[in-house]
Amino acid sequence: MNVKLGAKIGACLLTVTLLLTGCWDYKNIEEVLYATAIGYDYNKGKTIVYVQIVSLSSATNAEQGSSGGGQPQIWVGRGVGRTPSEAAGDLYSTAQRKIEWSHIRSVLISDRMLRHMGPNGLDSYQRYREFRYSSWVYATKEPVDKVLKAQSFFTLSPLTTSMQSPRDSHSQRSIYPMLTFQELMLGMLDPGYTTTIPALALDTEKWSNDQNKRDPHLKIEGVFVMDETKAQGYIPEKKMMGLRWFQPDMIRTPVLVANGVVSMEKAKSKIKFTKRGDEVLFTIDVSTHGNIVEWLSEEGDESAVVGEVSANIAREIRETYETNINKGIDLYNFRHHLFQGRVKNWKTIKIDESSLKAVNVKVYIDHAGKSTI
């Protein structure tokens, strides 16, 4: 009797053991190739895909402050093909390990690729289940591989650069709109919509280390513009400053006045239009809060500061609009507003310098950092 019972118990244990899944495919983190950024370029009829692979074990040590590892390692692979998918597949033959695509945080597009890709140029990124729609999107005039190889400071992880983690730098200087892949795709599908893509560049002038070595660091120096799926070119920072007042996620941005600097935040904007026959006129309303961070005069009046800041913002918005509308760039999405307002001839109605009727700005100074200005 005891023998039969023991046999039954043994059979049950064996069955349960066989049903356990376990972690048979477990791999150490350093054995997996995690793609953290992907870059697209186009040259002579071929698509070029660059993949940034970061050693996540050294990156983790760097983020935790561990010493002795030197700079975290970055490898950049280059694949060539007729399409982006074929170019990415070109990397598999030499990858040594399986490439995991689900950790991509940034998508970098060259200016040549922007001009060529059209509505379906990034179709493979939209379809493949591992790619994230929340990845940050940038464009560049620089060699794509050099941008992907740029390091952060000290031995910090490459995942802490402004390309991979833009929110930190954006919280101190909100000049450029941050853009996700999802927002890029929606903008390309939305009738009359102008999408602005942050332009990444390499800088070797502003920082050097104690060995007087100037490694290239990333900076955003302007925006590339897409009218739906059509590339409209590049706008440098000086000619797009008015765009910052339309950012819903603006945190902090400086305004220079005669005697100091005022830091502005919480900008809210609204665009309205009136239509009379074949003429349409737009009004822009902006409200924003700020505080005085520097004052170089012995005297100061808050109402005068408010007036000067308001005038500077209004001038900035108008100059940005006029500079770009003369090039056929509808940076403030006036035509898209006409589409949303169900204006029948929104595609053909004339929009020029005179279409911007008024810019109304309200500025509130919350504090001066001291009891008096």
PDB file of N, CA and C in Angstrom, residues 209-288:
ATOM      1  N   ASN A 209      37.450  69.421 -20.839  1.00  0.00           N
ATOM      2  CA  ASN A 209      37.726  68.809 -19.541  1.00  0.00           C
ATOM      3  C   ASN A 209      39.060  69.284 -18.972  1.00  0.00           C
ATOM      4  N   ASP A 210      39.480  68.698 -17.840  1.00  0.00           N
ATOM      5  CA  ASP A 210      40.703  69.154 -17.180  1.00  0.00           C
ATOM      6  C   ASP A 210      41.965  68.785 -17.953  1.00  0.00           C
ATOM      7  N   GLN A 211      41.830  67.986 -19.000  1.00  0.00           N
ATOM      8  CA  GLN A 211      42.949  67.676 -19.887  1.00  0.00           C
ATOM      9  C   GLN A 211      42.895  68.516 -21.162  1.00  0.00           C
ATOM     10  N   ASN A 212      42.025  69.524 -21.123  1.00  0.00           N
ATOM     11  CA  ASN A 212      41.826  70.443 -22.247  1.00  0.00           C
ATOM     12  C   ASN A 212      41.394  69.710 -23.522  1.00  0.00           C
ATOM     13  N   LYS A 213      40.668  68.633 -23.332  1.00  0.00           N
ATOM     14  CA  LYS A 213      40.152  67.858 -24.445  1.00  0.00           C
ATOM     15  C   LYS A 213      38.713  68.261 -24.726  1.00  0.00           C
ATOM     16  N   ARG A 214      38.406  68.486 -25.973  1.00  0.00           N
ATOM     17  CA  ARG A 214      37.070  68.938 -26.353  1.00  0.00           C
ATOM     18  C   ARG A 214      36.342  67.834 -27.134  1.00  0.00           C
ATOM     19  N   ASP A 215      35.662  66.992 -26.402  1.00  0.00           N
ATOM     20  CA  ASP A 215      34.852  65.962 -27.051  1.00  0.00           C
ATOM     21  C   ASP A 215      33.561  66.584 -27.577  1.00  0.00           C
ATOM     22  N   PRO A 216      33.043  66.090 -28.688  1.00  0.00           N
ATOM     23  CA  PRO A 216      31.786  66.649 -29.208  1.00  0.00           C
ATOM     24  C   PRO A 216      30.608  66.310 -28.301  1.00  0.00           C
ATOM     25  N   HIS A 217      29.795  67.317 -28.036  1.00  0.00           N
ATOM     26  CA  HIS A 217      28.572  67.119 -27.263  1.00  0.00           C
ATOM     27  C   HIS A 217      27.377  67.564 -28.109  1.00  0.00           C
ATOM     28  N   LEU A 218      26.231  66.997 -27.792  1.00  0.00           N
ATOM     29  CA  LEU A 218      25.035  67.270 -28.576  1.00  0.00           C
ATOM     30  C   LEU A 218      24.415  68.599 -28.198  1.00  0.00           C
ATOM     31  N   LYS A 219      23.844  69.267 -29.191  1.00  0.00           N
ATOM     32  CA  LYS A 219      23.051  70.470 -28.944  1.00  0.00           C
ATOM     33  C   LYS A 219      21.930  70.528 -29.967  1.00  0.00           C
ATOM     34  N   ILE A 220      20.866  71.207 -29.617  1.00  0.00           N
ATOM     35  CA  ILE A 220      19.781  71.461 -30.561  1.00  0.00           C
ATOM     36  C   ILE A 220      19.949  72.891 -31.059  1.00  0.00           C
ATOM     37  N   GLU A 221      20.026  73.066 -32.368  1.00  0.00           N
ATOM     38  CA  GLU A 221      20.380  74.371 -32.922  1.00  0.00           C
ATOM     39  C   GLU A 221      19.309  74.966 -33.831  1.00  0.00           C
ATOM     40  N   GLY A 222      18.169  74.303 -33.962  1.00  0.00           N
ATOM     41  CA  GLY A 222      17.110  74.800 -34.821  1.00  0.00           C
ATOM     42  C   GLY A 222      16.060  73.714 -35.014  1.00  0.00           C
ATOM     43  N   VAL A 223      15.271  73.844 -36.068  1.00  0.00           N
ATOM     44  CA  VAL A 223      14.253  72.822 -36.364  1.00  0.00           C
ATOM     45  C   VAL A 223      14.207  72.557 -37.860  1.00  0.00           C
ATOM     46  N   PHE A 224      13.848  71.317 -38.198  1.00  0.00           N
ATOM     47  CA  PHE A 224      13.475  70.970 -39.559  1.00  0.00           C
ATOM     48  C   PHE A 224      11.950  70.975 -39.631  1.00  0.00           C
ATOM     49  N   VAL A 225      11.420  71.344 -40.786  1.00  0.00           N
ATOM     50  CA  VAL A 225       9.981  71.548 -40.923  1.00  0.00           C
ATOM     51  C   VAL A 225       9.401  70.597 -41.953  1.00  0.00           C
ATOM     52  N   MET A 226       8.263  69.994 -41.582  1.00  0.00           N
ATOM     53  CA  MET A 226       7.519  69.122 -42.492  1.00  0.00           C
ATOM     54  C   MET A 226       6.111  69.691 -42.674  1.00  0.00           C
ATOM     55  N   ASP A 227       5.714  69.922 -43.922  1.00  0.00           N
ATOM     56  CA  ASP A 227       4.334  70.277 -44.241  1.00  0.00           C
ATOM     57  C   ASP A 227       3.630  68.988 -44.626  1.00  0.00           C
ATOM     58  N   GLU A 228       2.889  68.423 -43.675  1.00  0.00           N
ATOM     59  CA  GLU A 228       2.362  67.062 -43.797  1.00  0.00           C
ATOM     60  C   GLU A 228       3.540  66.120 -44.069  1.00  0.00           C
ATOM     61  N   THR A 229       3.661  65.571 -45.284  1.00  0.00           N
ATOM     62  CA  THR A 229       4.764  64.642 -45.570  1.00  0.00           C
ATOM     63  C   THR A 229       5.883  65.279 -46.392  1.00  0.00           C
ATOM     64  N   LYS A 230       5.790  66.565 -46.671  1.00  0.00           N
ATOM     65  CA  LYS A 230       6.774  67.243 -47.516  1.00  0.00           C
ATOM     66  C   LYS A 230       7.780  68.012 -46.660  1.00  0.00           C
ATOM     67  N   ALA A 231       9.066  67.733 -46.864  1.00  0.00           N
ATOM     68  CA  ALA A 231      10.118  68.447 -46.142  1.00  0.00           C
ATOM     69  C   ALA A 231      10.236  69.866 -46.684  1.00  0.00           C
ATOM     70  N   GLN A 232      10.267  70.836 -45.760  1.00  0.00           N
ATOM     71  CA  GLN A 232      10.351  72.239 -46.170  1.00  0.00           C
ATOM     72  C   GLN A 232      11.680  72.889 -45.791  1.00  0.00           C
ATOM     73  N   GLY A 233      12.588  72.118 -45.217  1.00  0.00           N
ATOM     74  CA  GLY A 233      13.899  72.669 -44.938  1.00  0.00           C
ATOM     75  C   GLY A 233      14.176  72.916 -43.466  1.00  0.00           C
ATOM     76  N   TYR A 234      15.222  73.675 -43.229  1.00  0.00           N
ATOM     77  CA  TYR A 234      15.777  73.897 -41.891  1.00  0.00           C
ATOM     78  C   TYR A 234      15.630  75.360 -41.485  1.00  0.00           C
ATOM     79  N   ILE A 235      15.290  75.596 -40.216  1.00  0.00           N
ATOM     80  CA  ILE A 235      15.186  76.957 -39.681  1.00  0.00           C
ATOM     81  C   ILE A 235      16.143  77.073 -38.497  1.00  0.00           C
ATOM     82  N   PRO A 236      17.121  77.981 -38.536  1.00  0.00           N
ATOM     83  CA  PRO A 236      18.028  78.152 -37.393  1.00  0.00           C
ATOM     84  C   PRO A 236      17.314  78.794 -36.211  1.00  0.00           C
ATOM     85  N   GLU A 237      17.933  78.694 -35.052  1.00  0.00           N
ATOM     86  CA  GLU A 237      17.292  79.143 -33.818  1.00  0.00           C
ATOM     87  C   GLU A 237      16.848  80.605 -33.878  1.00  0.00           C
ATOM     88  N   LYS A 238      17.681  81.485 -34.409  1.00  0.00           N
ATOM     89  CA  LYS A 238      17.365  82.912 -34.406  1.00  0.00           C
ATOM     90  C   LYS A 238      16.089  83.233 -35.181  1.00  0.00           C
ATOM     91  N   LYS A 239      15.722  82.386 -36.130  1.00  0.00           N
ATOM     92  CA  LYS A 239      14.560  82.664 -36.973  1.00  0.00           C
ATOM     93  C   LYS A 239      13.323  81.872 -36.570  1.00  0.00           C
ATOM     94  N   MET A 240      13.375  81.231 -35.381  1.00  0.00           N
ATOM     95  CA  MET A 240      12.211  80.452 -34.944  1.00  0.00           C
ATOM     96  C   MET A 240      11.878  80.693 -33.481  1.00  0.00           C
ATOM     97  N   MET A 241      12.426  81.765 -32.884  1.00  0.00           N
ATOM     98  CA  MET A 241      12.259  81.996 -31.450  1.00  0.00           C
ATOM     99  C   MET A 241      10.803  82.231 -31.050  1.00  0.00           C
ATOM    100  N   GLY A 242      10.006  82.762 -31.957  1.00  0.00           N
ATOM    101  CA  GLY A 242       8.598  82.993 -31.639  1.00  0.00           C
ATOM    102  C   GLY A 242       7.817  81.718 -31.427  1.00  0.00           C
ATOM    103  N   LEU A 243       8.344  80.605 -31.924  1.00  0.00           N
ATOM    104  CA  LEU A 243       7.650  79.325 -31.814  1.00  0.00           C
ATOM    105  C   LEU A 243       7.559  78.835 -30.368  1.00  0.00           C
ATOM    106  N   ARG A 244       8.479  79.277 -29.508  1.00  0.00           N
ATOM    107  CA  ARG A 244       8.505  78.753 -28.138  1.00  0.00           C
ATOM    108  C   ARG A 244       7.253  79.114 -27.340  1.00  0.00           C
ATOM    109  N   TRP A 245       6.556  80.171 -27.722  1.00  0.00           N
ATOM    110  CA  TRP A 245       5.374  80.608 -26.965  1.00  0.00           C
ATOM    111  C   TRP A 245       4.144  79.772 -27.273  1.00  0.00           C
ATOM    112  N   PHE A 246       4.291  78.803 -28.177  1.00  0.00           N
ATOM    113  CA  PHE A 246       3.178  77.911 -28.516  1.00  0.00           C
ATOM    114  C   PHE A 246       3.388  76.503 -27.967  1.00  0.00           C
ATOM    115  N   GLN A 247       4.404  76.335 -27.130  1.00  0.00           N
ATOM    116  CA  GLN A 247       4.691  75.015 -26.560  1.00  0.00           C
ATOM    117  C   GLN A 247       3.834  74.770 -25.314  1.00  0.00           C
ATOM    118  N   PRO A 248       2.996  73.750 -25.320  1.00  0.00           N
ATOM    119  CA  PRO A 248       2.184  73.472 -24.124  1.00  0.00           C
ATOM    120  C   PRO A 248       3.021  72.967 -22.950  1.00  0.00           C
ATOM    121  N   ASP A 249       4.233  72.441 -23.250  1.00  0.00           N
ATOM    122  CA  ASP A 249       5.087  71.913 -22.177  1.00  0.00           C
ATOM    123  C   ASP A 249       6.249  72.843 -21.854  1.00  0.00           C
ATOM    124  N   MET A 250       6.099  74.131 -22.144  1.00  0.00           N
ATOM    125  CA  MET A 250       7.159  75.085 -21.836  1.00  0.00           C
ATOM    126  C   MET A 250       7.340  75.211 -20.327  1.00  0.00           C
ATOM    127  N   ILE A 251       8.572  75.066 -19.861  1.00  0.00           N
ATOM    128  CA  ILE A 251       8.858  75.106 -18.426  1.00  0.00           C
ATOM    129  C   ILE A 251       9.623  76.364 -18.042  1.00  0.00           C
ATOM    130  N   ARG A 252      10.631  76.702 -18.837  1.00  0.00           N
ATOM    131  CA  ARG A 252      11.451  77.864 -18.492  1.00  0.00           C
ATOM    132  C   ARG A 252      12.155  78.369 -19.737  1.00  0.00           C
ATOM    133  N   THR A 253      12.017  79.654 -20.015  1.00  0.00           N
ATOM    134  CA  THR A 253      12.680  80.243 -21.180  1.00  0.00           C
ATOM    135  C   THR A 253      12.990  81.713 -20.891  1.00  0.00           C
ATOM    136  N   PRO A 254      14.169  82.215 -21.263  1.00  0.00           N
ATOM    137  CA  PRO A 254      14.569  83.575 -20.900  1.00  0.00           C
ATOM    138  C   PRO A 254      14.098  84.627 -21.904  1.00  0.00           C
ATOM    139  N   VAL A 255      13.815  85.810 -21.387  1.00  0.00           N
ATOM    140  CA  VAL A 255      13.544  86.978 -22.221  1.00  0.00           C
ATOM    141  C   VAL A 255      14.476  88.095 -21.757  1.00  0.00           C
ATOM    142  N   LEU A 256      15.251  88.637 -22.689  1.00  0.00           N
ATOM    143  CA  LEU A 256      16.185  89.717 -22.362  1.00  0.00           C
ATOM    144  C   LEU A 256      15.468  91.055 -22.430  1.00  0.00           C
ATOM    145  N   VAL A 257      15.698  91.880 -21.403  1.00  0.00           N
ATOM    146  CA  VAL A 257      15.191  93.252 -21.390  1.00  0.00           C
ATOM    147  C   VAL A 257      16.384  94.181 -21.218  1.00  0.00           C
ATOM    148  N   ALA A 258      16.143  95.480 -21.260  1.00  0.00           N
ATOM    149  CA  ALA A 258      17.241  96.442 -21.266  1.00  0.00           C
ATOM    150  C   ALA A 258      18.141  96.310 -20.036  1.00  0.00           C
ATOM    151  N   ASN A 259      17.549  96.049 -18.870  1.00  0.00           N
ATOM    152  CA  ASN A 259      18.334  96.049 -17.639  1.00  0.00           C
ATOM    153  C   ASN A 259      18.448  94.681 -16.966  1.00  0.00           C
ATOM    154  N   GLY A 260      18.096  93.629 -17.670  1.00  0.00           N
ATOM    155  CA  GLY A 260      18.193  92.341 -17.009  1.00  0.00           C
ATOM    156  C   GLY A 260      17.622  91.199 -17.818  1.00  0.00           C
ATOM    157  N   VAL A 261      17.303  90.113 -17.099  1.00  0.00           N
ATOM    158  CA  VAL A 261      16.759  88.901 -17.713  1.00  0.00           C
ATOM    159  C   VAL A 261      15.540  88.459 -16.919  1.00  0.00           C
ATOM    160  N   VAL A 262      14.472  88.133 -17.636  1.00  0.00           N
ATOM    161  CA  VAL A 262      13.252  87.640 -17.012  1.00  0.00           C
ATOM    162  C   VAL A 262      13.026  86.205 -17.492  1.00  0.00           C
ATOM    163  N   SER A 263      12.843  85.294 -16.559  1.00  0.00           N
ATOM    164  CA  SER A 263      12.598  83.890 -16.892  1.00  0.00           C
ATOM    165  C   SER A 263      11.096  83.653 -16.959  1.00  0.00           C
ATOM    166  N   MET A 264      10.622  83.176 -18.129  1.00  0.00           N
ATOM    167  CA  MET A 264       9.199  83.003 -18.351  1.00  0.00           C
ATOM    168  C   MET A 264       8.814  81.527 -18.292  1.00  0.00           C
ATOM    169  N   GLU A 265       7.574  81.262 -17.918  1.00  0.00           N
ATOM    170  CA  GLU A 265       7.069  79.886 -17.826  1.00  0.00           C
ATOM    171  C   GLU A 265       5.557  79.893 -18.015  1.00  0.00           C
ATOM    172  N   LYS A 266       4.970  78.695 -18.107  1.00  0.00           N
ATOM    173  CA  LYS A 266       3.521  78.517 -18.165  1.00  0.00           C
ATOM    174  C   LYS A 266       2.866  79.330 -19.285  1.00  0.00           C
ATOM    175  N   ALA A 267       3.447  79.278 -20.463  1.00  0.00           N
ATOM    176  CA  ALA A 267       2.868  80.021 -21.585  1.00  0.00           C
ATOM    177  C   ALA A 267       1.619  79.318 -22.112  1.00  0.00           C
ATOM    178  N   LYS A 268       0.588  80.100 -22.366  1.00  0.00           N
ATOM    179  CA  LYS A 268      -0.632  79.601 -22.984  1.00  0.00           C
ATOM    180  C   LYS A 268      -0.925  80.458 -24.209  1.00  0.00           C
ATOM    181  N   SER A 269      -1.278  79.799 -25.299  1.00  0.00           N
ATOM    182  CA  SER A 269      -1.523  80.538 -26.542  1.00  0.00           C
ATOM    183  C   SER A 269      -2.841  80.108 -27.165  1.00  0.00           C
ATOM    184  N   LYS A 270      -3.412  81.014 -27.918  1.00  0.00           N
ATOM    185  CA  LYS A 270      -4.655  80.732 -28.630  1.00  0.00           C
ATOM    186  C   LYS A 270      -4.636  81.473 -29.954  1.00  0.00           C
ATOM    187  N   ILE A 271      -5.023  80.781 -31.019  1.00  0.00           N
ATOM    188  CA  ILE A 271      -5.072  81.378 -32.352  1.00  0.00           C
ATOM    189  C   ILE A 271      -6.527  81.455 -32.798  1.00  0.00           C
ATOM    190  N   LYS A 272      -6.951  82.652 -33.171  1.00  0.00           N
ATOM    191  CA  LYS A 272      -8.322  82.871 -33.665  1.00  0.00           C
ATOM    192  C   LYS A 272      -8.249  83.465 -35.073  1.00  0.00           C
ATOM    193  N   PHE A 273      -9.308  83.279 -35.852  1.00  0.00           N
ATOM    194  CA  PHE A 273      -9.313  83.875 -37.180  1.00  0.00           C
ATOM    195  C   PHE A 273     -10.714  84.374 -37.524  1.00  0.00           C
ATOM    196  N   THR A 274     -10.744  85.370 -38.386  1.00  0.00           N
ATOM    197  CA  THR A 274     -11.986  85.884 -38.951  1.00  0.00           C
ATOM    198  C   THR A 274     -11.858  85.846 -40.469  1.00  0.00           C
ATOM    199  N   LYS A 275     -12.937  85.498 -41.143  1.00  0.00           N
ATOM    200  CA  LYS A 275     -12.917  85.360 -42.604  1.00  0.00           C
ATOM    201  C   LYS A 275     -13.935  86.300 -43.222  1.00  0.00           C
ATOM    202  N   ARG A 276     -13.456  87.078 -44.176  1.00  0.00           N
ATOM    203  CA  ARG A 276     -14.324  87.981 -44.920  1.00  0.00           C
ATOM    204  C   ARG A 276     -14.094  87.749 -46.406  1.00  0.00           C
ATOM    205  N   GLY A 277     -15.001  87.038 -47.026  1.00  0.00           N
ATOM    206  CA  GLY A 277     -14.835  86.705 -48.440  1.00  0.00           C
ATOM    207  C   GLY A 277     -13.630  85.807 -48.629  1.00  0.00           C
ATOM    208  N   ASP A 278     -12.683  86.262 -49.455  1.00  0.00           N
ATOM    209  CA  ASP A 278     -11.462  85.492 -49.713  1.00  0.00           C
ATOM    210  C   ASP A 278     -10.316  85.922 -48.815  1.00  0.00           C
ATOM    211  N   GLU A 279     -10.606  86.764 -47.824  1.00  0.00           N
ATOM    212  CA  GLU A 279      -9.552  87.241 -46.923  1.00  0.00           C
ATOM    213  C   GLU A 279      -9.727  86.624 -45.542  1.00  0.00           C
ATOM    214  N   VAL A 280      -8.627  86.231 -44.933  1.00  0.00           N
ATOM    215  CA  VAL A 280      -8.662  85.678 -43.590  1.00  0.00           C
ATOM    216  C   VAL A 280      -7.616  86.395 -42.747  1.00  0.00           C
ATOM    217  N   LEU A 281      -8.012  86.776 -41.525  1.00  0.00           N
ATOM    218  CA  LEU A 281      -7.115  87.480 -40.614  1.00  0.00           C
ATOM    219  C   LEU A 281      -7.019  86.705 -39.306  1.00  0.00           C
ATOM    220  N   PHE A 282      -5.785  86.601 -38.783  1.00  0.00           N
ATOM    221  CA  PHE A 282      -5.521  85.825 -37.577  1.00  0.00           C
ATOM    222  C   PHE A 282      -5.129  86.735 -36.419  1.00  0.00           C
ATOM    223  N   THR A 283      -5.552  86.325 -35.229  1.00  0.00           N
ATOM    224  CA  THR A 283      -5.160  86.995 -33.991  1.00  0.00           C
ATOM    225  C   THR A 283      -4.544  85.956 -33.050  1.00  0.00           C
ATOM    226  N   ILE A 284      -3.408  86.298 -32.472  1.00  0.00           N
ATOM    227  CA  ILE A 284      -2.724  85.396 -31.536  1.00  0.00           C
ATOM    228  C   ILE A 284      -2.780  86.009 -30.144  1.00  0.00           C
ATOM    229  N   ASP A 285      -3.275  85.251 -29.184  1.00  0.00           N
ATOM    230  CA  ASP A 285      -3.302  85.662 -27.783  1.00  0.00           C
ATOM    231  C   ASP A 285      -2.345  84.784 -26.990  1.00  0.00           C
ATOM    232  N   VAL A 286      -1.454  85.394 -26.225  1.00  0.00           N
ATOM    233  CA  VAL A 286      -0.480  84.661 -25.412  1.00  0.00           C
ATOM    234  C   VAL A 286      -0.500  85.219 -23.998  1.00  0.00           C
ATOM    235  N   SER A 287      -0.514  84.337 -23.026  1.00  0.00           N
ATOM    236  CA  SER A 287      -0.341  84.740 -21.623  1.00  0.00           C
ATOM    237  C   SER A 287       0.763  83.898 -21.012  1.00  0.00           C
ATOM    238  N   THR A 288       1.583  84.504 -20.166  1.00  0.00           N
ATOM    239  CA  THR A 288       2.705  83.784 -19.576  1.00  0.00           C
ATOM    240  C   THR A 288       3.116  84.419 -18.250  1.00  0.00           C
TER     241      THR A 288
END
